[in-house]
Amino acid sequence: IKNIEFINGSILFVHLTNERVFIVPVGKFPAIKNLSLEEKELFEIIDNKYLSFLAIDDVYSLEELIGL
């Protein structure tokens, strides 16, 4: 994972280091969906493979986000 961005708070774009982009419906992840707009901007990418938000304890793998 190189970066993420939210569109309308309900769609998550996951940008990968190989320039691919995955579109993830945020509704699949209730903890992320319930974050405020400000909380969604406070995230950490760990080892290019995991995504974590400071406001919640969950850590999401790339595979989990894209449904593998």
Short mmCIF file of N, CA, C and O in Angstrom, two decimals:
data_model
loop_
_atom_site.label_atom_id
_atom_site.label_comp_id
_atom_site.label_asym_id
_atom_site.label_seq_id
_atom_site.Cartn_x
_atom_site.Cartn_y
_atom_site.Cartn_z
N ILE A 1 0.86 -1.18 0.00
CA ILE A 1 0.00 0.00 0.00
C ILE A 1 0.90 1.23 0.00
O ILE A 1 1.76 1.37 0.85
N LYS A 2 0.65 2.11 -0.97
CA LYS A 2 1.40 3.35 -1.04
C LYS A 2 0.62 4.50 -0.40
O LYS A 2 1.19 5.34 0.29
N ASN A 3 -0.69 4.50 -0.62
CA ASN A 3 -1.53 5.57 -0.09
C ASN A 3 -2.98 5.13 -0.15
O ASN A 3 -3.32 4.16 -0.84
N ILE A 4 -3.85 5.85 0.55
CA ILE A 4 -5.28 5.63 0.46
C ILE A 4 -5.96 6.97 0.32
O ILE A 4 -5.41 8.00 0.67
N GLU A 5 -7.18 6.93 -0.20
CA GLU A 5 -8.01 8.14 -0.21
C GLU A 5 -9.47 7.72 -0.17
O GLU A 5 -9.85 6.66 -0.66
N PHE A 6 -10.26 8.55 0.46
CA PHE A 6 -11.69 8.30 0.57
C PHE A 6 -12.44 9.21 -0.39
O PHE A 6 -12.11 10.38 -0.54
N ILE A 7 -13.46 8.65 -1.04
CA ILE A 7 -14.34 9.41 -1.91
C ILE A 7 -15.73 9.36 -1.28
O ILE A 7 -16.27 8.28 -1.05
N ASN A 8 -16.29 10.52 -1.00
CA ASN A 8 -17.62 10.64 -0.39
C ASN A 8 -17.74 9.87 0.92
O ASN A 8 -18.84 9.53 1.33
N GLY A 9 -16.64 9.54 1.55
CA GLY A 9 -16.67 8.84 2.82
C GLY A 9 -17.12 7.39 2.73
O GLY A 9 -17.11 6.67 3.72
N SER A 10 -17.53 6.94 1.54
CA SER A 10 -18.07 5.58 1.43
C SER A 10 -17.27 4.67 0.51
O SER A 10 -17.53 3.48 0.44
N ILE A 11 -16.30 5.23 -0.18
CA ILE A 11 -15.45 4.45 -1.08
C ILE A 11 -13.99 4.72 -0.71
O ILE A 11 -13.58 5.87 -0.56
N LEU A 12 -13.24 3.65 -0.57
CA LEU A 12 -11.83 3.74 -0.24
C LEU A 12 -11.01 3.34 -1.45
O LEU A 12 -11.20 2.24 -1.98
N PHE A 13 -10.15 4.22 -1.93
CA PHE A 13 -9.20 3.88 -2.99
C PHE A 13 -7.90 3.48 -2.31
O PHE A 13 -7.34 4.25 -1.54
N VAL A 14 -7.44 2.27 -2.61
CA VAL A 14 -6.18 1.78 -2.07
C VAL A 14 -5.15 1.81 -3.20
O VAL A 14 -5.26 1.06 -4.16
N HIS A 15 -4.19 2.72 -3.10
CA HIS A 15 -3.15 2.88 -4.11
C HIS A 15 -1.96 2.00 -3.72
O HIS A 15 -1.45 2.11 -2.61
N LEU A 16 -1.55 1.14 -4.64
CA LEU A 16 -0.44 0.23 -4.38
C LEU A 16 0.86 0.77 -4.93
O LEU A 16 0.87 1.65 -5.80
N THR A 17 1.96 0.23 -4.44
CA THR A 17 3.28 0.69 -4.89
C THR A 17 3.54 0.33 -6.34
O THR A 17 4.39 0.95 -6.98
N ASN A 18 2.81 -0.66 -6.90
CA ASN A 18 2.99 -1.02 -8.31
C ASN A 18 2.04 -0.23 -9.22
O ASN A 18 1.81 -0.62 -10.36
N GLU A 19 1.48 0.85 -8.70
CA GLU A 19 0.61 1.80 -9.42
C GLU A 19 -0.81 1.30 -9.65
O GLU A 19 -1.60 1.99 -10.28
N ARG A 20 -1.15 0.11 -9.17
CA ARG A 20 -2.54 -0.36 -9.27
C ARG A 20 -3.36 0.32 -8.18
O ARG A 20 -2.84 0.74 -7.15
N VAL A 21 -4.67 0.41 -8.44
CA VAL A 21 -5.59 1.02 -7.48
C VAL A 21 -6.78 0.08 -7.30
O VAL A 21 -7.36 -0.37 -8.29
N PHE A 22 -7.11 -0.21 -6.06
CA PHE A 22 -8.28 -1.01 -5.76
C PHE A 22 -9.35 -0.13 -5.14
O PHE A 22 -9.04 0.75 -4.33
N ILE A 23 -10.59 -0.36 -5.52
CA ILE A 23 -11.72 0.38 -4.98
C ILE A 23 -12.41 -0.53 -3.97
O ILE A 23 -12.83 -1.63 -4.30
N VAL A 24 -12.50 -0.05 -2.74
CA VAL A 24 -13.04 -0.85 -1.64
C VAL A 24 -14.28 -0.15 -1.08
O VAL A 24 -14.19 1.00 -0.64
N PRO A 25 -15.44 -0.82 -1.07
CA PRO A 25 -16.61 -0.24 -0.42
C PRO A 25 -16.41 -0.22 1.09
O PRO A 25 -16.16 -1.26 1.70
N VAL A 26 -16.47 0.95 1.68
CA VAL A 26 -16.21 1.09 3.11
C VAL A 26 -17.25 0.34 3.94
O VAL A 26 -16.96 -0.10 5.05
N GLY A 27 -18.43 0.14 3.41
CA GLY A 27 -19.46 -0.59 4.12
C GLY A 27 -19.07 -2.00 4.52
O GLY A 27 -19.65 -2.57 5.44
N LYS A 28 -18.08 -2.57 3.84
CA LYS A 28 -17.59 -3.91 4.20
C LYS A 28 -16.82 -3.90 5.52
O LYS A 28 -16.57 -4.95 6.10
N PHE A 29 -16.44 -2.72 5.98
CA PHE A 29 -15.62 -2.58 7.19
C PHE A 29 -16.29 -1.57 8.12
O PHE A 29 -15.98 -0.37 8.08
N PRO A 30 -17.23 -2.03 8.95
CA PRO A 30 -18.00 -1.11 9.81
C PRO A 30 -17.15 -0.19 10.68
O PRO A 30 -17.51 0.97 10.88
N ALA A 31 -16.04 -0.68 11.19
CA ALA A 31 -15.20 0.16 12.05
C ALA A 31 -14.65 1.36 11.26
O ALA A 31 -14.58 2.47 11.79
N ILE A 32 -14.27 1.13 10.01
CA ILE A 32 -13.78 2.24 9.17
C ILE A 32 -14.95 3.14 8.79
O ILE A 32 -14.83 4.37 8.82
N LYS A 33 -16.06 2.56 8.44
CA LYS A 33 -17.24 3.33 8.03
C LYS A 33 -17.67 4.31 9.11
O LYS A 33 -18.07 5.44 8.82
N ASN A 34 -17.56 3.91 10.37
CA ASN A 34 -18.01 4.74 11.48
C ASN A 34 -17.03 5.83 11.89
O ASN A 34 -17.35 6.64 12.75
N LEU A 35 -15.86 5.87 11.28
CA LEU A 35 -14.90 6.92 11.59
C LEU A 35 -15.39 8.26 11.04
O LEU A 35 -16.02 8.31 9.99
N SER A 36 -15.06 9.32 11.73
CA SER A 36 -15.36 10.67 11.21
C SER A 36 -14.41 10.97 10.06
O SER A 36 -13.41 10.27 9.85
N LEU A 37 -14.71 12.01 9.30
CA LEU A 37 -13.83 12.39 8.19
C LEU A 37 -12.42 12.68 8.68
O LEU A 37 -11.44 12.31 8.04
N GLU A 38 -12.33 13.34 9.83
CA GLU A 38 -11.02 13.67 10.39
C GLU A 38 -10.28 12.40 10.80
O GLU A 38 -9.07 12.28 10.59
N GLU A 39 -10.98 11.45 11.40
CA GLU A 39 -10.36 10.20 11.83
C GLU A 39 -9.89 9.37 10.64
O GLU A 39 -8.89 8.67 10.72
N LYS A 40 -10.61 9.44 9.52
CA LYS A 40 -10.21 8.70 8.32
C LYS A 40 -8.90 9.23 7.75
O LYS A 40 -8.20 8.51 7.05
N GLU A 41 -8.57 10.46 8.04
CA GLU A 41 -7.33 11.03 7.53
C GLU A 41 -6.13 10.66 8.40
O GLU A 41 -4.98 10.86 7.98
N LEU A 42 -6.37 10.13 9.58
CA LEU A 42 -5.29 9.77 10.50
C LEU A 42 -5.04 8.28 10.43
O LEU A 42 -5.54 7.50 11.23
N PHE A 43 -4.25 7.88 9.45
CA PHE A 43 -3.97 6.47 9.23
C PHE A 43 -2.47 6.24 9.14
O PHE A 43 -1.68 7.17 8.97
N GLU A 44 -2.11 4.97 9.23
CA GLU A 44 -0.71 4.58 9.12
C GLU A 44 -0.63 3.36 8.21
O GLU A 44 -1.43 2.43 8.33
N ILE A 45 0.32 3.38 7.30
CA ILE A 45 0.60 2.24 6.44
C ILE A 45 1.83 1.54 7.03
O ILE A 45 2.87 2.17 7.24
N ILE A 46 1.68 0.25 7.29
CA ILE A 46 2.74 -0.51 7.96
C ILE A 46 3.32 -1.52 6.97
O ILE A 46 2.58 -2.35 6.42
N ASP A 47 4.61 -1.45 6.75
CA ASP A 47 5.33 -2.38 5.87
C ASP A 47 4.71 -2.51 4.48
O ASP A 47 4.78 -3.58 3.86
N ASN A 48 4.08 -1.48 4.00
CA ASN A 48 3.43 -1.47 2.68
C ASN A 48 2.36 -2.53 2.51
O ASN A 48 1.87 -2.74 1.41
N LYS A 49 1.96 -3.21 3.59
CA LYS A 49 1.00 -4.31 3.49
C LYS A 49 -0.19 -4.18 4.42
O LYS A 49 -1.16 -4.91 4.28
N TYR A 50 -0.11 -3.28 5.39
CA TYR A 50 -1.15 -3.18 6.40
C TYR A 50 -1.59 -1.73 6.56
O TYR A 50 -0.80 -0.81 6.39
N LEU A 51 -2.85 -1.56 6.93
CA LEU A 51 -3.44 -0.25 7.13
C LEU A 51 -4.04 -0.17 8.52
O LEU A 51 -4.77 -1.08 8.93
N SER A 52 -3.74 0.88 9.23
CA SER A 52 -4.26 1.08 10.57
C SER A 52 -4.72 2.53 10.73
O SER A 52 -4.11 3.44 10.17
N PHE A 53 -5.79 2.71 11.46
CA PHE A 53 -6.29 4.05 11.76
C PHE A 53 -6.06 4.32 13.24
O PHE A 53 -6.27 3.44 14.08
N LEU A 54 -5.63 5.52 13.57
CA LEU A 54 -5.30 5.85 14.95
C LEU A 54 -6.50 5.77 15.88
O LEU A 54 -6.34 5.49 17.06
N ALA A 55 -7.70 5.97 15.37
CA ALA A 55 -8.89 6.01 16.21
C ALA A 55 -9.44 4.62 16.57
O ALA A 55 -10.31 4.51 17.44
N ILE A 56 -8.97 3.58 15.88
CA ILE A 56 -9.45 2.23 16.17
C ILE A 56 -8.25 1.28 16.31
O ILE A 56 -7.16 1.58 15.83
N ASP A 57 -8.47 0.15 16.94
CA ASP A 57 -7.39 -0.80 17.19
C ASP A 57 -7.17 -1.79 16.05
O ASP A 57 -6.20 -2.53 16.07
N ASP A 58 -8.05 -1.84 15.08
CA ASP A 58 -7.95 -2.82 14.01
C ASP A 58 -6.81 -2.50 13.06
O ASP A 58 -6.51 -1.34 12.78
N VAL A 59 -6.17 -3.57 12.57
CA VAL A 59 -5.17 -3.46 11.52
C VAL A 59 -5.66 -4.31 10.36
O VAL A 59 -6.02 -5.47 10.53
N TYR A 60 -5.68 -3.73 9.16
CA TYR A 60 -6.22 -4.40 7.98
C TYR A 60 -5.09 -4.76 7.03
O TYR A 60 -4.27 -3.90 6.71
N SER A 61 -5.06 -5.99 6.58
CA SER A 61 -4.07 -6.40 5.59
C SER A 61 -4.57 -6.01 4.21
O SER A 61 -5.78 -5.85 3.99
N LEU A 62 -3.65 -5.89 3.27
CA LEU A 62 -4.02 -5.60 1.90
C LEU A 62 -4.98 -6.67 1.38
O LEU A 62 -5.99 -6.36 0.75
N GLU A 63 -4.67 -7.92 1.67
CA GLU A 63 -5.52 -9.03 1.20
C GLU A 63 -6.94 -8.90 1.74
O GLU A 63 -7.90 -9.15 1.03
N GLU A 64 -7.06 -8.53 2.99
CA GLU A 64 -8.38 -8.36 3.59
C GLU A 64 -9.15 -7.22 2.93
O GLU A 64 -10.34 -7.34 2.64
N LEU A 65 -8.47 -6.13 2.67
CA LEU A 65 -9.12 -4.96 2.06
C LEU A 65 -9.63 -5.26 0.66
O LEU A 65 -10.72 -4.82 0.29
N ILE A 66 -8.87 -6.03 -0.12
CA ILE A 66 -9.27 -6.27 -1.51
C ILE A 66 -10.04 -7.58 -1.67
O ILE A 66 -10.39 -7.96 -2.78
N GLY A 67 -10.31 -8.25 -0.55
CA GLY A 67 -11.18 -9.42 -0.59
C GLY A 67 -10.51 -10.72 -0.97
O GLY A 67 -11.17 -11.62 -1.48
N LEU A 68 -9.23 -10.87 -0.70
CA LEU A 68 -8.55 -12.14 -0.99
C LEU A 68 -8.54 -13.04 0.23
O LEU A 68 -8.52 -12.64 1.32
#
